[in-house]
XYZ file of C-alpha atoms in Angstrom:
751
model
C 133.632 62.622 117.724
C 133.557 65.894 119.722
C 134.448 66.224 123.435
C 132.955 69.125 125.359
C 133.421 69.908 129.076
C 131.189 71.507 131.747
C 127.412 71.826 131.125
C 126.128 70.956 127.650
C 122.849 72.211 126.200
C 121.726 70.909 122.800
C 119.213 72.655 120.542
C 118.183 70.841 117.376
C 116.927 72.791 114.349
C 114.920 71.174 111.540
C 113.430 73.059 108.596
C 114.590 76.306 110.227
C 112.352 75.683 113.274
C 113.083 74.589 116.837
C 112.870 70.805 116.761
C 113.917 69.680 120.238
C 115.924 70.960 123.162
C 117.353 69.244 126.183
C 120.289 69.175 128.559
C 122.723 66.466 127.556
C 124.785 66.273 130.696
C 126.245 68.004 133.682
C 129.957 67.271 133.566
C 132.021 68.155 136.615
C 135.768 68.902 136.640
C 137.661 67.144 133.865
C 134.986 64.593 133.042
C 133.981 64.537 129.372
C 131.068 63.403 127.300
C 131.209 62.242 123.685
C 128.577 63.292 121.133
C 128.316 61.224 117.997
C 127.402 63.929 115.496
C 127.097 61.520 112.587
C 124.197 59.771 114.303
C 122.484 63.101 114.948
C 122.940 64.396 111.383
C 121.249 61.309 109.905
C 117.964 62.455 111.443
C 117.923 65.594 109.337
C 118.340 67.984 112.223
C 121.044 70.561 112.724
C 122.551 70.388 116.230
C 123.582 73.612 117.896
C 125.794 73.162 120.966
C 126.022 75.655 123.804
C 128.780 75.510 126.377
C 127.541 76.851 129.711
C 129.137 77.620 133.050
C 125.948 76.509 134.834
C 122.994 74.418 133.681
C 120.111 75.898 131.714
C 121.644 79.327 131.085
C 121.179 79.149 127.323
C 121.278 82.883 126.762
C 123.351 85.765 127.998
C 120.475 87.684 129.642
C 120.153 88.203 133.371
C 118.139 85.781 135.456
C 114.713 86.897 136.647
C 114.474 87.980 140.274
C 110.668 88.098 140.657
C 107.603 86.301 139.338
C 103.941 87.281 139.832
C 101.893 84.862 141.918
C 99.144 84.832 139.280
C 101.556 83.383 136.717
C 102.949 80.805 139.134
C 99.483 79.588 140.171
C 98.329 79.451 136.547
C 101.382 77.367 135.626
C 100.659 75.009 138.514
C 97.026 74.516 137.520
C 97.978 73.931 133.885
C 100.446 71.215 134.875
C 97.987 69.481 137.222
C 95.229 69.626 134.586
C 97.431 67.539 132.294
C 97.645 64.661 134.789
C 95.602 61.465 134.322
C 92.258 60.926 136.059
C 93.928 58.672 138.623
C 95.801 61.706 139.978
C 92.556 63.369 141.108
C 91.269 60.072 142.512
C 94.356 59.891 144.710
C 93.886 63.518 145.766
C 90.327 62.677 146.835
C 91.394 59.590 148.798
C 93.974 61.380 150.973
C 91.679 64.091 152.319
C 91.619 64.393 156.114
C 89.290 65.565 158.878
C 90.148 68.154 161.513
C 91.797 66.688 164.599
C 89.080 68.298 166.712
C 86.569 65.948 165.037
C 88.904 62.981 165.477
C 89.491 63.608 169.180
C 85.710 63.639 169.765
C 85.324 60.052 168.490
C 84.238 57.467 171.057
C 82.927 53.927 170.530
C 79.238 53.959 169.526
C 78.936 57.755 169.760
C 76.129 58.960 167.490
C 78.235 61.849 166.187
C 80.979 59.548 164.887
C 81.834 60.035 161.184
C 80.130 57.746 158.686
C 83.188 55.626 157.917
C 83.809 55.074 161.642
C 80.228 53.890 162.112
C 80.708 51.447 159.234
C 83.771 49.975 160.949
C 81.912 49.744 164.277
C 79.099 47.818 162.568
C 81.632 45.297 161.248
C 84.175 45.194 164.072
C 83.251 45.552 167.757
C 85.662 46.263 170.582
C 85.211 42.648 171.675
C 86.241 41.547 168.157
C 89.300 43.803 168.315
C 90.368 42.347 171.655
C 89.897 38.812 170.353
C 91.705 39.344 167.040
C 94.692 41.042 168.677
C 94.849 39.025 171.867
C 98.532 39.746 172.549
C 98.628 43.365 171.384
C 100.578 46.092 173.143
C 98.241 48.102 175.363
C 98.829 51.207 173.213
C 96.935 49.601 170.312
C 93.389 50.232 171.500
C 90.102 49.907 169.667
C 89.489 53.621 170.257
C 92.835 54.467 168.668
C 91.866 52.487 165.577
C 88.528 54.316 165.322
C 90.326 57.660 165.585
C 92.858 56.608 162.957
C 90.027 55.743 160.580
C 88.160 58.917 161.480
C 91.112 61.048 160.361
C 90.914 59.617 156.834
C 87.349 59.529 155.387
C 88.382 57.301 152.460
C 89.115 54.347 154.749
C 85.875 52.335 154.761
C 84.209 55.303 153.090
C 80.990 55.331 151.080
C 81.085 54.612 147.339
C 78.314 56.179 145.252
C 79.126 54.445 141.953
C 77.537 51.087 142.720
C 80.477 49.462 144.494
C 79.627 47.651 147.756
C 80.993 49.916 150.500
C 80.574 47.355 153.289
C 82.271 44.578 151.321
C 85.204 46.846 150.453
C 85.510 47.833 154.113
C 85.588 44.204 155.249
C 88.252 43.365 152.666
C 90.220 46.471 153.664
C 90.219 45.427 157.329
C 91.234 41.849 156.539
C 94.076 43.133 154.333
C 95.363 45.649 156.870
C 95.114 43.224 159.780
C 97.055 40.524 157.925
C 99.872 42.977 157.250
C 99.717 44.290 160.855
C 100.312 40.761 162.075
C 103.278 40.127 159.794
C 104.897 43.506 160.531
C 104.364 43.704 164.317
C 103.238 40.217 165.356
C 104.682 37.939 168.003
C 105.186 35.010 165.560
C 105.318 32.644 168.527
C 104.390 29.185 167.293
C 104.475 27.855 170.876
C 101.854 30.270 172.191
C 98.348 29.062 172.972
C 97.155 32.020 170.887
C 97.375 31.178 167.160
C 99.870 33.282 165.206
C 97.228 35.088 163.179
C 95.890 36.587 166.443
C 99.328 37.692 167.668
C 99.385 40.991 165.787
C 100.333 44.433 167.146
C 102.746 43.103 169.780
C 105.446 45.679 169.051
C 104.837 49.414 169.212
C 108.534 50.305 168.891
C 111.211 48.655 166.786
C 112.942 45.886 168.706
C 116.129 47.107 170.364
C 115.083 50.762 170.232
C 113.739 53.085 172.932
C 112.944 56.761 173.331
C 116.399 57.165 174.890
C 117.992 56.157 171.560
C 119.499 59.159 169.754
C 120.145 59.716 166.060
C 118.645 56.514 164.644
C 117.153 56.483 161.130
C 117.616 60.210 160.586
C 118.935 61.812 157.399
C 119.673 65.053 159.213
C 122.364 66.634 157.028
C 120.941 70.047 156.075
C 123.047 70.153 152.908
C 120.775 67.541 151.290
C 117.061 67.758 150.612
C 115.902 65.268 153.268
C 117.560 67.258 156.033
C 116.343 70.560 154.592
C 112.713 69.605 153.982
C 112.336 67.428 157.081
C 114.720 68.885 159.708
C 115.516 66.453 162.492
C 114.428 67.452 165.987
C 116.982 67.635 168.773
C 117.161 66.313 172.329
C 118.044 68.546 175.307
C 121.667 67.382 175.031
C 121.855 68.496 171.392
C 121.722 65.027 169.812
C 119.203 64.306 167.079
C 115.869 62.632 167.700
C 115.453 59.063 166.447
C 113.060 58.011 163.694
C 113.161 54.243 164.160
C 110.135 52.075 163.480
C 107.097 53.054 165.536
C 103.450 52.040 165.367
C 101.624 49.388 163.383
C 103.419 50.373 160.153
C 106.782 50.738 161.953
C 107.140 54.171 160.340
C 110.847 54.954 159.866
C 113.106 57.847 158.762
C 112.541 61.584 159.105
C 111.514 61.904 155.433
C 108.521 59.646 156.210
C 107.710 61.152 159.618
C 107.592 64.606 157.978
C 104.926 63.835 155.328
C 102.878 61.919 157.914
C 103.107 64.916 160.265
C 101.946 67.167 157.415
C 98.944 64.902 156.891
C 98.000 64.885 160.590
C 98.954 68.377 161.763
C 99.378 70.483 158.616
C 103.105 70.920 159.295
C 106.155 68.678 159.173
C 107.708 69.873 162.422
C 105.269 68.351 164.926
C 106.309 64.721 164.580
C 109.910 65.541 163.738
C 110.096 67.159 167.172
C 107.855 64.615 168.930
C 108.315 61.295 167.094
C 107.236 59.385 170.206
C 103.630 60.368 169.421
C 103.669 57.784 166.611
C 103.998 55.120 169.319
C 102.069 56.540 172.256
C 98.877 57.973 170.695
C 96.274 57.048 168.074
C 98.940 57.867 165.504
C 100.328 54.360 166.116
C 97.471 53.079 163.931
C 96.916 56.214 161.833
C 100.421 55.788 160.381
C 99.306 52.475 158.860
C 96.139 54.063 157.455
C 98.296 56.841 155.962
C 100.510 54.235 154.304
C 97.439 52.322 153.062
C 95.978 55.402 151.344
C 99.065 57.142 149.948
C 100.629 55.874 146.707
C 104.361 55.303 146.372
C 104.944 55.911 142.662
C 105.109 53.924 140.516
C 103.056 51.766 142.896
C 99.326 52.449 143.321
C 97.858 52.853 146.796
C 96.683 49.710 148.557
C 93.224 51.272 148.870
C 92.917 51.560 145.099
C 94.025 47.949 144.705
C 91.421 46.662 147.160
C 88.505 48.863 146.030
C 89.143 48.197 142.322
C 90.103 51.748 141.341
C 93.481 50.492 140.131
C 93.162 48.337 137.037
C 96.368 46.884 135.589
C 97.395 47.717 132.044
C 99.169 45.358 129.652
C 102.558 46.236 131.136
C 101.350 45.407 134.650
C 99.834 42.111 133.574
C 103.043 41.158 131.771
C 104.835 41.693 135.085
C 102.327 39.556 136.982
C 100.777 42.572 138.709
C 97.065 41.821 138.946
C 94.335 42.723 141.475
C 94.336 40.726 144.689
C 95.899 40.493 148.106
C 99.257 39.472 146.634
C 99.915 42.813 144.987
C 99.519 44.579 148.361
C 102.479 42.522 149.593
C 104.393 43.720 146.534
C 103.558 47.311 147.533
C 104.714 46.799 151.131
C 107.854 44.693 150.764
C 108.093 43.466 147.196
C 111.846 43.855 146.972
C 112.296 41.188 149.657
C 109.268 38.910 149.473
C 108.219 38.913 145.810
C 109.498 37.784 142.424
C 111.000 34.414 143.320
C 110.071 31.038 141.883
C 108.460 30.007 145.183
C 106.432 31.935 147.746
C 108.653 33.663 150.311
C 108.039 32.560 153.915
C 106.974 36.058 154.971
C 104.576 36.337 152.042
C 103.133 32.928 152.930
C 102.583 34.178 156.487
C 100.606 37.112 155.119
C 98.497 34.777 152.988
C 97.738 32.531 155.965
C 96.801 35.499 158.141
C 94.640 36.977 155.379
C 92.691 33.712 155.081
C 91.975 33.762 158.830
C 90.952 37.426 159.008
C 88.859 37.107 155.857
C 87.021 34.141 157.362
C 86.392 36.001 160.628
C 85.212 39.186 158.875
C 83.038 37.372 156.294
C 85.202 38.345 153.324
C 84.646 36.177 150.273
C 87.945 35.267 148.595
C 87.419 34.611 144.895
C 88.891 31.282 143.694
C 91.074 33.104 141.155
C 92.304 35.890 143.472
C 96.096 36.024 143.444
C 97.087 35.951 147.110
C 100.853 35.561 146.787
C 103.542 37.409 144.863
C 105.943 34.740 143.628
C 107.057 35.550 140.086
C 105.612 39.050 140.450
C 107.927 41.767 139.128
C 108.323 45.263 140.532
C 106.047 48.130 139.514
C 107.626 50.423 136.925
C 106.971 53.750 135.223
C 104.933 52.094 132.449
C 102.336 50.691 134.842
C 98.802 51.952 135.375
C 99.623 53.104 138.891
C 102.567 55.293 137.919
C 101.930 58.890 138.944
C 104.124 61.955 139.090
C 103.348 63.645 142.411
C 106.527 65.512 143.425
C 107.632 68.932 142.190
C 111.091 69.191 140.640
C 112.864 71.823 138.571
C 111.852 71.915 134.903
C 115.108 71.979 132.969
C 113.426 72.992 129.713
C 114.300 76.002 127.531
C 112.133 79.056 126.923
C 113.136 81.520 124.212
C 110.842 84.142 125.742
C 112.813 84.568 128.980
C 115.953 86.643 129.307
C 118.150 83.696 130.248
C 116.297 80.881 128.500
C 115.026 79.190 131.659
C 111.358 78.191 131.919
C 110.830 79.279 135.554
C 108.495 76.358 136.167
C 108.595 73.137 138.120
C 107.519 69.802 136.706
C 105.956 66.695 138.232
C 108.202 63.670 138.731
C 107.756 60.257 140.333
C 110.757 60.293 142.675
C 110.428 61.800 146.144
C 111.748 65.278 146.805
C 111.053 68.110 149.221
C 107.984 69.450 147.403
C 104.704 67.536 147.044
C 101.855 68.384 144.713
C 99.512 67.183 147.465
C 100.519 70.130 149.684
C 99.153 73.593 148.919
C 101.897 76.134 148.365
C 104.653 73.621 147.603
C 104.686 74.479 143.889
C 105.408 78.119 144.701
C 108.151 77.048 147.105
C 109.671 74.848 144.398
C 109.801 77.711 141.886
C 111.317 80.070 144.438
C 113.905 77.506 145.527
C 114.950 76.105 142.162
C 115.104 79.414 140.294
C 116.110 81.779 143.085
C 113.176 84.127 142.529
C 110.722 85.933 144.768
C 107.068 85.227 144.002
C 105.135 88.395 144.753
C 101.384 88.667 145.258
C 99.790 90.512 142.353
C 96.268 89.233 143.058
C 95.504 91.824 145.659
C 95.582 88.670 147.283
C 96.662 86.766 150.171
C 97.494 88.629 153.319
C 99.165 86.725 156.142
C 96.858 85.736 158.990
C 96.772 87.393 162.381
C 97.354 85.127 165.369
C 95.622 85.884 168.661
C 96.225 83.506 171.554
C 93.960 85.452 173.913
C 94.667 87.383 177.080
C 97.035 86.231 179.808
C 95.362 84.139 182.499
C 96.048 83.708 186.212
C 95.306 80.392 187.919
C 95.721 78.834 191.357
C 98.113 75.898 190.880
C 98.355 74.818 194.500
C 96.557 71.735 193.163
C 96.603 70.590 189.504
C 94.636 73.087 187.436
C 93.302 73.427 183.898
C 93.133 76.465 181.635
C 91.090 76.792 178.438
C 92.935 78.576 175.618
C 91.277 79.780 172.436
C 92.536 81.044 169.087
C 89.071 82.152 167.957
C 90.181 85.783 167.826
C 92.764 84.928 165.153
C 91.810 86.066 161.661
C 92.693 85.804 157.990
C 91.439 87.397 154.798
C 90.299 83.944 153.671
C 90.609 81.009 156.057
C 92.963 79.720 158.712
C 93.607 76.059 157.961
C 95.908 75.013 160.788
C 96.587 75.822 164.420
C 99.493 74.708 166.574
C 99.904 75.286 170.307
C 103.238 74.577 171.997
C 104.867 75.416 175.302
C 107.710 77.886 174.733
C 108.862 78.863 178.240
C 111.975 77.606 180.022
C 110.310 76.773 183.341
C 111.369 73.144 183.217
C 107.820 72.069 184.128
C 105.961 70.428 181.263
C 102.322 71.265 180.609
C 99.867 68.858 178.998
C 98.203 70.358 175.909
C 95.118 68.259 175.189
C 94.492 69.385 171.582
C 97.663 71.039 170.268
C 96.267 71.431 166.741
C 92.758 72.683 167.522
C 91.250 76.167 167.745
C 90.507 75.563 171.414
C 92.644 73.509 173.746
C 92.723 72.565 177.396
C 96.066 72.980 179.171
C 96.760 71.072 182.395
C 99.132 72.642 184.925
C 100.537 70.297 187.581
C 100.611 71.320 191.228
C 103.605 73.597 191.779
C 105.475 74.784 194.860
C 106.210 78.362 193.758
C 104.682 80.998 191.503
C 105.550 80.288 187.857
C 104.809 81.975 184.523
C 104.190 79.510 181.689
C 104.163 80.660 178.046
C 102.208 79.024 175.232
C 102.976 79.929 171.618
C 100.252 79.799 168.961
C 101.093 79.430 165.256
C 98.345 79.793 162.645
C 98.599 79.227 158.891
C 96.327 79.987 155.947
C 95.728 77.939 152.798
C 98.590 79.688 151.008
C 101.066 78.711 153.688
C 101.422 82.162 155.271
C 101.851 81.965 159.047
C 101.673 84.156 162.128
C 102.513 83.646 165.805
C 101.267 84.953 169.139
C 101.953 84.013 172.758
C 99.877 83.885 175.913
C 101.081 83.636 179.506
C 99.555 81.432 182.177
C 100.456 82.953 185.528
C 100.338 80.059 187.995
C 100.058 81.106 191.634
C 100.561 79.088 194.808
C 98.157 79.962 197.605
C 99.896 80.597 200.928
C 96.988 79.369 203.113
C 96.942 76.322 205.346
C 97.937 73.237 203.365
C 96.387 69.815 204.047
C 98.527 67.102 205.667
C 99.981 64.096 203.888
C 98.972 60.830 205.558
C 100.401 57.345 204.988
C 99.579 54.119 206.828
C 101.982 51.257 207.426
C 100.660 47.783 208.224
C 101.501 44.140 207.505
C 100.308 43.014 204.117
C 98.715 39.884 205.591
C 98.137 38.351 209.038
C 96.921 34.982 210.285
C 93.530 34.672 211.921
C 93.804 35.025 215.707
C 97.156 36.818 215.468
C 97.539 39.258 218.386
C 99.115 42.709 218.617
C 98.705 43.546 214.946
C 99.755 47.185 214.603
C 98.896 49.888 212.069
C 101.082 53.021 212.215
C 100.342 56.444 210.746
C 102.861 58.959 209.416
C 101.512 62.511 209.167
C 103.424 65.303 207.441
C 102.139 68.881 207.602
C 104.154 72.094 207.204
C 101.468 74.148 208.995
C 100.274 72.050 211.957
C 101.548 69.628 214.585
C 98.259 68.852 216.362
C 95.483 66.934 214.614
C 92.074 65.442 215.225
C 92.506 61.702 214.490
C 89.709 59.196 213.918
C 90.487 55.487 213.316
C 88.199 52.736 212.054
C 88.515 49.038 211.188
C 86.202 47.214 208.814
C 84.098 44.225 209.872
C 83.568 45.865 213.303
C 86.925 44.578 214.555
C 87.810 46.055 217.947
C 91.126 47.858 218.438
C 93.044 50.015 220.933
C 94.564 53.409 220.125
C 98.027 54.565 221.234
C 98.301 57.585 223.528
C 99.499 59.848 220.694
C 96.695 58.584 218.472
C 99.079 57.676 215.652
C 98.795 53.890 215.829
C 96.300 51.165 216.698
C 96.604 47.523 217.750
C 94.132 44.659 217.345
C 93.798 40.911 217.265
C 93.027 39.481 213.844
C 89.521 37.972 213.790
C 88.761 34.311 213.167
C 87.617 33.820 209.547
C 86.117 30.956 207.539
C 88.054 31.946 204.431
C 90.718 34.490 203.517
C 89.192 37.912 204.246
C 90.243 41.508 203.596
C 90.423 43.903 206.529
C 90.745 47.658 205.976
C 92.084 50.225 208.445
C 91.157 53.863 207.841
C 92.416 57.046 209.497
C 90.709 60.425 209.085
C 92.932 63.433 209.904
C 91.698 67.021 210.406
C 94.324 69.755 210.783
C 94.151 73.277 212.250
C 92.916 74.703 208.968
C 90.043 72.189 208.974
C 91.604 70.363 206.043
C 90.327 66.782 206.147
C 92.388 63.904 204.735
C 91.729 60.161 204.904
C 94.101 57.261 204.284
C 93.417 53.525 204.185
C 95.375 50.298 204.068
C 94.073 46.790 203.434
C 95.378 43.620 205.069
C 94.560 40.015 204.252
C 93.422 37.870 207.183
C 94.448 34.315 206.248
C 92.262 31.341 207.167
C 94.984 29.115 208.587
C 92.624 26.120 208.730
C 91.718 26.245 205.038
C 93.920 23.274 204.194
C 96.280 23.611 201.295
C 97.279 19.948 201.013
C 96.596 17.467 198.226
C 93.380 18.145 196.371
C 92.946 21.694 197.647
C 93.601 25.086 196.065
C 94.686 28.284 197.744
C 93.772 31.691 196.329
C 96.805 33.196 198.024
C 100.508 33.151 197.263
C 102.685 32.087 200.222
C 105.446 34.345 198.879
C 103.281 37.471 198.757
C 104.637 38.795 202.041
C 108.075 39.101 200.448
C 106.865 41.918 198.182
C 105.885 45.507 199.092
C 102.168 46.125 199.429
C 100.285 47.937 196.672
C 99.667 51.653 197.407
C 96.823 53.333 195.528
C 98.573 56.707 195.429
C 101.788 55.390 193.883
C 102.492 55.526 190.140
C 103.520 52.121 188.759
C 105.038 51.384 185.335
C 106.343 48.303 183.552
C 109.733 49.132 185.081
C 108.408 49.018 188.669
C 109.054 46.120 191.023
C 106.242 43.606 191.677
C 103.793 44.347 194.489
C 101.522 42.234 196.666
C 97.803 42.797 197.054
C 95.230 40.655 198.830
C 97.611 37.709 199.012
C 98.689 37.734 195.358
C 101.694 39.185 193.520
C 101.280 41.480 190.507
C 103.451 43.534 188.155
C 102.287 46.655 186.294
C 102.152 46.271 182.500
C 102.123 50.005 181.775
C 101.688 53.351 183.557
C 98.988 52.976 186.189
C 97.801 54.782 189.319
C 94.739 54.345 191.545
C 93.837 51.126 189.717
C 93.647 48.205 192.154
C 95.438 45.017 191.036
C 93.173 42.054 190.374
C 93.252 39.035 188.063
C 90.791 40.798 185.730
C 92.570 44.173 185.623
C 94.455 44.277 182.284
C 96.838 46.905 183.651
C 98.361 44.269 185.931
C 100.054 40.946 185.217
C 99.386 38.264 187.843
C 102.712 36.670 188.775
C 101.424 34.266 191.431
C 101.011 30.705 190.218
C 97.699 29.948 191.901
C 94.514 28.208 190.877
C 91.743 30.822 190.702
C 88.041 30.010 190.358
C 85.970 31.247 187.406
C 85.596 35.048 187.384
C 83.022 36.883 185.255
C 85.473 39.741 184.734
C 88.261 37.595 183.264
C 88.489 36.761 179.535
C 89.217 33.102 178.737
C 90.615 31.776 175.458
C 89.618 28.518 173.842
C 91.252 25.629 175.724
C 91.498 27.463 179.061
C 90.302 25.409 182.064
C 88.795 26.743 185.283
C 86.958 25.506 188.382
C 83.380 26.525 189.094
C 81.164 24.894 191.673
C 82.061 21.239 192.023
C 83.221 20.877 188.409
C 86.102 21.772 186.133
C 85.262 23.430 182.810
C 87.077 24.085 179.520
C 86.334 27.035 177.200
C 85.578 26.060 173.590
C 86.437 29.534 172.299
C 87.078 33.039 173.621
C 84.571 34.032 176.305
C 84.012 36.543 179.056
C 81.135 36.695 181.524
C 79.485 33.458 180.314
C 78.651 31.242 183.327
C 79.977 27.654 183.227
C 77.122 25.171 183.322
C 74.752 27.628 181.625
C 76.580 28.910 178.540
C 77.384 26.562 175.659
C 80.905 27.947 175.386
C 81.917 25.824 178.418
C 82.410 22.036 178.353
C 82.537 20.058 181.606
C 85.775 18.057 181.768
C 85.599 16.577 185.254
C 85.298 17.347 188.965
C 86.800 20.496 190.425
C 90.515 20.227 191.134
C 89.934 22.274 194.309
C 88.051 20.300 196.973
């Protein structure tokens, strides 16, 4: 037995020729490794042991400092050519479209990509709203179409005889079932069945955008922090990478690859992770996860479309085609392998049955839907692929120091992916400390041109079109990124930050400001260039229009006297104005001597009626501004006792009246409007509350008659005419008494 310290390199000689070489171990400090020479000698080889101060230095020559690009690229192509056919199939399935194409997608637009049109033919917006009845408002049908449009392989066209439509239907049923398990409400007491409660959560429970440092491996001394550097908040803390979107994407080392797929760089989503929740990326992240393999697992797409076929090792582990193996891919370590079906896996099966039935997906009698008894994927399976670049620790007698100066493909994740152009070169440079120089007469870095500086009047919100068309490269520019780089403290909205052309919105400002936009372009080899353009925002010094607000009671009783509407007028330029009042329904009124208020007696009405007061103001600069306020005139003789229904809330007057110019969010207090109380469900402005407006939640507990603009679920009851009706299934706009979706259940409860 021989004990050797430090790094050990073993070369075996047989018949005077090199037989095998490999690193035995890296031994740190006083650790030791034992080599049983007797076992080695029995094989007929002669072992030669080298003691090294660092790994892989098997000779005394100096390390190389440079490598020609031609050699590096040739090595890369040779390695990739040795991969199985499934490697190229994966490469084909993860191709993406330009974001400019994606942003142009709209429901039923004739220019939509082919795979988007296929989805639209199978799944309408009405279907989407029905299937995800309790979804967060950020999960829109349009966002799903854009997510699919980014990745052509999702519901793509197969030219080898496979049924593209059938695969698409099965894909949607599979994804939707997993959506519902991952982000569903799981409320068994809800009137909405659990399988239709998907996409409730857009952010991980307990987390918010104010949370700092969550789920980030940000230490720059390890590869995750180096390859996927965490973004920072203004206070210097790290951004959070908690679960966002329909996949609940987590950790910076997952945000980075997804960002690379969407934007061509890892930094975008590392700096703006909130985009995974607030934009179409909330659904694109799930499509990304559906298409990308996680070695040794195959991609879910290749399971569903039949590309992945299990080998004997897979079958021995219970890994066979069907919905069940997609659960193994997603969460097999928790839900799979037991003697009985895990509760979460059973949920997925139940949801899959429902979605498959709705989407006309035929489930074969022998399809394995669960994953009980199913073992984990391993390196001997048919789906095992090596897709990450890692240092090749081999030995090369032809180099001065014995190192091979190549990277190899491995299955475990690292900073360099074979799916990203230029990563092989980066791996060689990083692992071997060399400079790869261009000997191909080759790639020159691109030239970025953000265009000339522009001047704009920003007295009111303004828009500026920026273009990178003047940028150039000796081959092709493959990515563009626009970002605001000034320190003005005023944020600009960049409509298409990764397109050649983009529209920038400047808010109204109070003083002249210079905004700076930085453009970064990159070519296919990863070379980049930057340029900046200034937007010089001016504030005109001319006469500014007044700001007018009206104050009035939210509701009044019919016949009520001395009802007053007051005006507040603010104007930095003028004190005298031309004022013109009006009241709807030809109601008479008197005007105060200063013209800034009116009084009237509320008219007699047969039912609750809206009354609108309007004031038109013209200042000295002939700027004309109008303001309106709406009051509810209550029919005090309308009853309200037993057997009657009131369409107003007696508590409405306790809440502030809705103002069309105010911005409301889900954090805002409730407001009253036309006798009812509402609360905003998300950011909303200039969108009048009503029972049919999805932006508002109706808080008033009142009995409302049937409304063509309101969607009703199966089991909902409503009054219409002299009868009460119950919906048999989801419906909107279908008239009770005429449409078969409604069943008469008795007389109207409002008489």
